[in-house]
């Protein structure tokens, strides 16, 4: 089809395009390689294939925004189709007489059967229409209806380029490209139809009915279509649309170890001669897999939607973190500002206040369709800030200091940890002194907080009633260190692990049970790295087993209660502990209603990652308050006279939500209870009568 | 500039204080750094950061566990650590002040910081006594110190929110109420690193300066009185309160 001159121009243009594309991707790969060693990835080919399958079926995007995800699916399949379409278009240009219309009947040599070509033509034609439709929806969403989900709040640190609208410009370029490219391609086919409509090319045939056929038209449309491609491919390597290529790779190289196991503060694989400071100050202090994150992110902001800190009007947006990383890297590697790589991340990527707003709830990582881990970056930044002597919140500092001296964050003496147990009406075994079957790791809040201790005692009574052989470690137990590690105090975390390992070493036990999801997470997922290989269970699992084995029986069905259940982040999203609490509630006979945000999509109470230690409380509706409202709305749509309960299985939740019920003025409408309180009522275990000694 | 911080290791009151015989049961109590000494270490490091010099932290090792505290001080910015190996958990302020002064003399200090008081005796005497032993001026209740050209500018807090600014020729002893900034946090990894590398100088206690006081009895306070919770509607509660006040002859 093309003239010789056209062919020469095309080949030169294609070579130039390939050159720029190569340079683009080489720059990206070099930049990724400058990141620190990441935890070892096993069977990379296998996980890349798995990721490829996930991408092919678009599995990971449907976790949120179902309709838009379907539109994305149209874009995805459209662009995949167009990879083949561009190839055949190039052949049509270069090979004389090579023409796919009408089933390829005019091709002068033996090619594929007409049926195959017609199928291809039909797919290409229909996908062109879908692609155009999808891109127009995306365009309207960004530029006409201006979906707020694509914007960032004013208090969030943004790269100046982003502030100046670089994201929208990138989107516009790609939108225009797709419209022009697909439109031109359809036209080029329409102009070819000089023998009337082709039933396998409905859209092209329709266009043909309007514009007719034209040899000149074929040439012009062909050049517009293919010319755009030769421009856009190298451009993609310099824009957020590296997403097209990097997201499947990133998904294949995503975190493999358990969700609840943080990357170490200093890379395990230390390259010879390189001394790594803990945590991250500069972008290339991040593990290479997390430098790659920035190139995979297409800035959809799904993570921002689910972020409790973002909801709370804090200056944190996980997607802004990735976006800023992306533009920083671009300015430094493609632009003329390599020195920007040496600016602290806290000035270029995320504000210090945002760093300290993260609750480490994992919602952002869980929802990310491309396997990014903004939360891990935040923890790494905290780690370095602590080492560099950055002034931290006074409440956090007090907690850390108390943890270092007392082994708990509440400035209580070690000996007071088992005080509640000594007040019990039966002896609670000391696991460090005599063998027990279940070692109960109680945790700080359940051991010391007066608001939670009644529940702690009730757990002991139920265990006792069920004949469970259990004991606690009294003063030998230290905070497990889950939140300490997530605050970034790796050294203190290690110290606490050592203290607990020493205590475990003194004790004889078969398994660990814990009432605290945070302790549960680190004991289960992180202690094994320090030699602590035990079976660790959350008390809901232990209690369910006791019911199933008949050691506990429901005497009173609690059908007078209407309840909902809050999945604690560190039990649910981190460790998949969704079923035991729900099965328990079913056994108890309560009327159960699920909140819209449940299980994997549960909404953080706002206490994790050290937030509960913060001295300063920010204004605005807190995540816990929002959650209580969610529960009440759920109850409203199932109205009845029953008593409404908000059930928790985490001591921190007990505190956070009891407060939230008060601050939202909902006392009397909803009550927060630990699941153990319901179990006690159903099983018929009561608190012993309070001694009258206090009264006059 | 030679900056010295005199610190005190004291029984922790995070637990209920155990009493044995006529004193604290030193075997079953944890020892911690006096909280005002945390402020005075911070103030000393701030002065060093402003004008240069060396910060030496000196303390009496009462129960052979002072090293942790000294390592923490070094991690926070002190340069040297000295411990007086007394192994006498009940040593009172007079004895400690004497031993500390003897240890500090050899350091030829330009300025000595001490916490303004400690919770174990609450007499606030260590600083003044060190000043007396070293024959230096003393100002206590201090909330910030700046040093320039051999003179310290010291802010002192008085009761009732009144403050005063003094200009004092060095050397001097300062009793720190609060540092100019909140004490910094020393990450544990740094403290542990210090613990592996730092050396602590040891000094024998010398000089006797007991207060001459002896404990006759120590006991936890006996709980007296009680609180009565009044239930009912606001009206009922109000009526009961009125009745109660009348019955006590107060209304």
mmCIF file with all atom_site columns, N, CA, C and O in Angstrom, chain B residues 16 37 56 86 88 97 103 114 130 171 175 186 204 222 226 228 245 251:
data_model
loop_
_atom_site.group_PDB
_atom_site.id
_atom_site.type_symbol
_atom_site.label_atom_id
_atom_site.label_alt_id
_atom_site.label_comp_id
_atom_site.label_asym_id
_atom_site.label_entity_id
_atom_site.label_seq_id
_atom_site.pdbx_PDB_ins_code
_atom_site.Cartn_x
_atom_site.Cartn_y
_atom_site.Cartn_z
_atom_site.occupancy
_atom_site.B_iso_or_equiv
_atom_site.pdbx_formal_charge
_atom_site.auth_seq_id
_atom_site.auth_comp_id
_atom_site.auth_asym_id
_atom_site.auth_atom_id
_atom_site.pdbx_PDB_model_num
ATOM 1  N N  . UNK B 1 16  ? 3.667   -0.220 92.642  1.00 0.00 ? 16  UNK B N  1
ATOM 2  C CA . UNK B 1 16  ? 3.462   0.119  94.040  1.00 0.00 ? 16  UNK B CA 1
ATOM 3  C C  . UNK B 1 16  ? 4.811   -0.050 94.718  1.00 0.00 ? 16  UNK B C  1
ATOM 4  O O  . UNK B 1 16  ? 5.489   -1.059 94.531  1.00 0.00 ? 16  UNK B O  1
ATOM 5  N N  . UNK B 1 37  ? 16.472  14.651 85.744  1.00 0.00 ? 37  UNK B N  1
ATOM 6  C CA . UNK B 1 37  ? 17.796  14.453 85.141  1.00 0.00 ? 37  UNK B CA 1
ATOM 7  C C  . UNK B 1 37  ? 17.698  14.274 83.630  1.00 0.00 ? 37  UNK B C  1
ATOM 8  O O  . UNK B 1 37  ? 18.617  14.607 82.891  1.00 0.00 ? 37  UNK B O  1
ATOM 9  N N  . UNK B 1 56  ? 29.948  15.387 80.015  1.00 0.00 ? 56  UNK B N  1
ATOM 10 C CA . UNK B 1 56  ? 30.269  14.193 80.789  1.00 0.00 ? 56  UNK B CA 1
ATOM 11 C C  . UNK B 1 56  ? 29.149  13.944 81.786  1.00 0.00 ? 56  UNK B C  1
ATOM 12 O O  . UNK B 1 56  ? 28.769  14.848 82.533  1.00 0.00 ? 56  UNK B O  1
ATOM 13 N N  . UNK B 1 86  ? 29.304  2.641  94.071  1.00 0.00 ? 86  UNK B N  1
ATOM 14 C CA . UNK B 1 86  ? 29.008  2.630  95.500  1.00 0.00 ? 86  UNK B CA 1
ATOM 15 C C  . UNK B 1 86  ? 28.360  1.336  95.943  1.00 0.00 ? 86  UNK B C  1
ATOM 16 O O  . UNK B 1 86  ? 28.652  0.828  97.009  1.00 0.00 ? 86  UNK B O  1
ATOM 17 N N  . UNK B 1 88  ? 25.390  0.803  96.965  1.00 0.00 ? 88  UNK B N  1
ATOM 18 C CA . UNK B 1 88  ? 24.727  1.056  98.243  1.00 0.00 ? 88  UNK B CA 1
ATOM 19 C C  . UNK B 1 88  ? 23.366  1.673  97.928  1.00 0.00 ? 88  UNK B C  1
ATOM 20 O O  . UNK B 1 88  ? 23.224  2.894  97.897  1.00 0.00 ? 88  UNK B O  1
ATOM 21 N N  . UNK B 1 97  ? 25.839  13.429 96.885  1.00 0.00 ? 97  UNK B N  1
ATOM 22 C CA . UNK B 1 97  ? 26.366  14.741 96.498  1.00 0.00 ? 97  UNK B CA 1
ATOM 23 C C  . UNK B 1 97  ? 27.875  14.809 96.759  1.00 0.00 ? 97  UNK B C  1
ATOM 24 O O  . UNK B 1 97  ? 28.646  15.334 95.947  1.00 0.00 ? 97  UNK B O  1
ATOM 25 N N  . UNK B 1 103 ? 34.047  13.212 92.293  1.00 0.00 ? 103 UNK B N  1
ATOM 26 C CA . UNK B 1 103 ? 34.269  12.728 90.918  1.00 0.00 ? 103 UNK B CA 1
ATOM 27 C C  . UNK B 1 103 ? 34.305  13.886 89.928  1.00 0.00 ? 103 UNK B C  1
ATOM 28 O O  . UNK B 1 103 ? 35.067  13.873 88.958  1.00 0.00 ? 103 UNK B O  1
ATOM 29 N N  . UNK B 1 114 ? 22.289  19.595 87.226  1.00 0.00 ? 114 UNK B N  1
ATOM 30 C CA . UNK B 1 114 ? 21.672  18.542 88.029  1.00 0.00 ? 114 UNK B CA 1
ATOM 31 C C  . UNK B 1 114 ? 20.167  18.728 87.942  1.00 0.00 ? 114 UNK B C  1
ATOM 32 O O  . UNK B 1 114 ? 19.693  19.856 87.764  1.00 0.00 ? 114 UNK B O  1
ATOM 33 N N  . UNK B 1 130 ? 26.316  19.959 95.775  1.00 0.00 ? 130 UNK B N  1
ATOM 34 C CA . UNK B 1 130 ? 27.467  19.871 94.862  1.00 0.00 ? 130 UNK B CA 1
ATOM 35 C C  . UNK B 1 130 ? 28.091  21.257 94.716  1.00 0.00 ? 130 UNK B C  1
ATOM 36 O O  . UNK B 1 130 ? 29.320  21.415 94.781  1.00 0.00 ? 130 UNK B O  1
ATOM 37 N N  . UNK B 1 171 ? 32.537  29.182 86.500  1.00 0.00 ? 171 UNK B N  1
ATOM 38 C CA . UNK B 1 171 ? 31.687  27.980 86.560  1.00 0.00 ? 171 UNK B CA 1
ATOM 39 C C  . UNK B 1 171 ? 30.516  28.142 87.524  1.00 0.00 ? 171 UNK B C  1
ATOM 40 O O  . UNK B 1 171 ? 30.571  28.959 88.429  1.00 0.00 ? 171 UNK B O  1
ATOM 41 N N  . UNK B 1 175 ? 20.369  23.843 88.661  1.00 0.00 ? 175 UNK B N  1
ATOM 42 C CA . UNK B 1 175 ? 19.334  22.837 88.975  1.00 0.00 ? 175 UNK B CA 1
ATOM 43 C C  . UNK B 1 175 ? 18.230  22.942 87.942  1.00 0.00 ? 175 UNK B C  1
ATOM 44 O O  . UNK B 1 175 ? 17.498  23.924 87.895  1.00 0.00 ? 175 UNK B O  1
ATOM 45 N N  . UNK B 1 186 ? 16.036  8.787  72.168  1.00 0.00 ? 186 UNK B N  1
ATOM 46 C CA . UNK B 1 186 ? 17.195  8.052  71.656  1.00 0.00 ? 186 UNK B CA 1
ATOM 47 C C  . UNK B 1 186 ? 16.730  6.699  71.157  1.00 0.00 ? 186 UNK B C  1
ATOM 48 O O  . UNK B 1 186 ? 16.233  5.891  71.942  1.00 0.00 ? 186 UNK B O  1
ATOM 49 N N  . UNK B 1 204 ? 35.985  5.232  92.543  1.00 0.00 ? 204 UNK B N  1
ATOM 50 C CA . UNK B 1 204 ? 35.575  4.739  93.861  1.00 0.00 ? 204 UNK B CA 1
ATOM 51 C C  . UNK B 1 204 ? 34.917  5.888  94.629  1.00 0.00 ? 204 UNK B C  1
ATOM 52 O O  . UNK B 1 204 ? 35.336  7.037  94.486  1.00 0.00 ? 204 UNK B O  1
ATOM 53 N N  . UNK B 1 222 ? -2.018  4.868  104.895 1.00 0.00 ? 222 UNK B N  1
ATOM 54 C CA . UNK B 1 222 ? -3.237  4.108  105.154 1.00 0.00 ? 222 UNK B CA 1
ATOM 55 C C  . UNK B 1 222 ? -4.416  4.841  104.523 1.00 0.00 ? 222 UNK B C  1
ATOM 56 O O  . UNK B 1 222 ? -4.554  6.055  104.688 1.00 0.00 ? 222 UNK B O  1
ATOM 57 N N  . UNK B 1 226 ? -13.879 7.585  102.553 1.00 0.00 ? 226 UNK B N  1
ATOM 58 C CA . UNK B 1 226 ? -14.406 6.857  101.413 1.00 0.00 ? 226 UNK B CA 1
ATOM 59 C C  . UNK B 1 226 ? -15.254 7.794  100.584 1.00 0.00 ? 226 UNK B C  1
ATOM 60 O O  . UNK B 1 226 ? -15.654 8.862  101.037 1.00 0.00 ? 226 UNK B O  1
ATOM 61 N N  . UNK B 1 228 ? -18.789 8.242  98.470  1.00 0.00 ? 228 UNK B N  1
ATOM 62 C CA . UNK B 1 228 ? -20.132 7.663  98.358  1.00 0.00 ? 228 UNK B CA 1
ATOM 63 C C  . UNK B 1 228 ? -20.735 8.148  97.049  1.00 0.00 ? 228 UNK B C  1
ATOM 64 O O  . UNK B 1 228 ? -20.771 9.343  96.784  1.00 0.00 ? 228 UNK B O  1
ATOM 65 N N  . UNK B 1 245 ? -25.238 18.082 103.230 1.00 0.00 ? 245 UNK B N  1
ATOM 66 C CA . UNK B 1 245 ? -24.547 19.284 103.703 1.00 0.00 ? 245 UNK B CA 1
ATOM 67 C C  . UNK B 1 245 ? -25.149 19.753 105.021 1.00 0.00 ? 245 UNK B C  1
ATOM 68 O O  . UNK B 1 245 ? -24.433 20.138 105.944 1.00 0.00 ? 245 UNK B O  1
ATOM 69 N N  . UNK B 1 251 ? -24.652 23.725 105.925 1.00 0.00 ? 251 UNK B N  1
ATOM 70 C CA . UNK B 1 251 ? -25.627 24.592 105.262 1.00 0.00 ? 251 UNK B CA 1
ATOM 71 C C  . UNK B 1 251 ? -26.841 24.778 106.161 1.00 0.00 ? 251 UNK B C  1
ATOM 72 O O  . UNK B 1 251 ? -27.018 24.044 107.121 1.00 0.00 ? 251 UNK B O  1
#
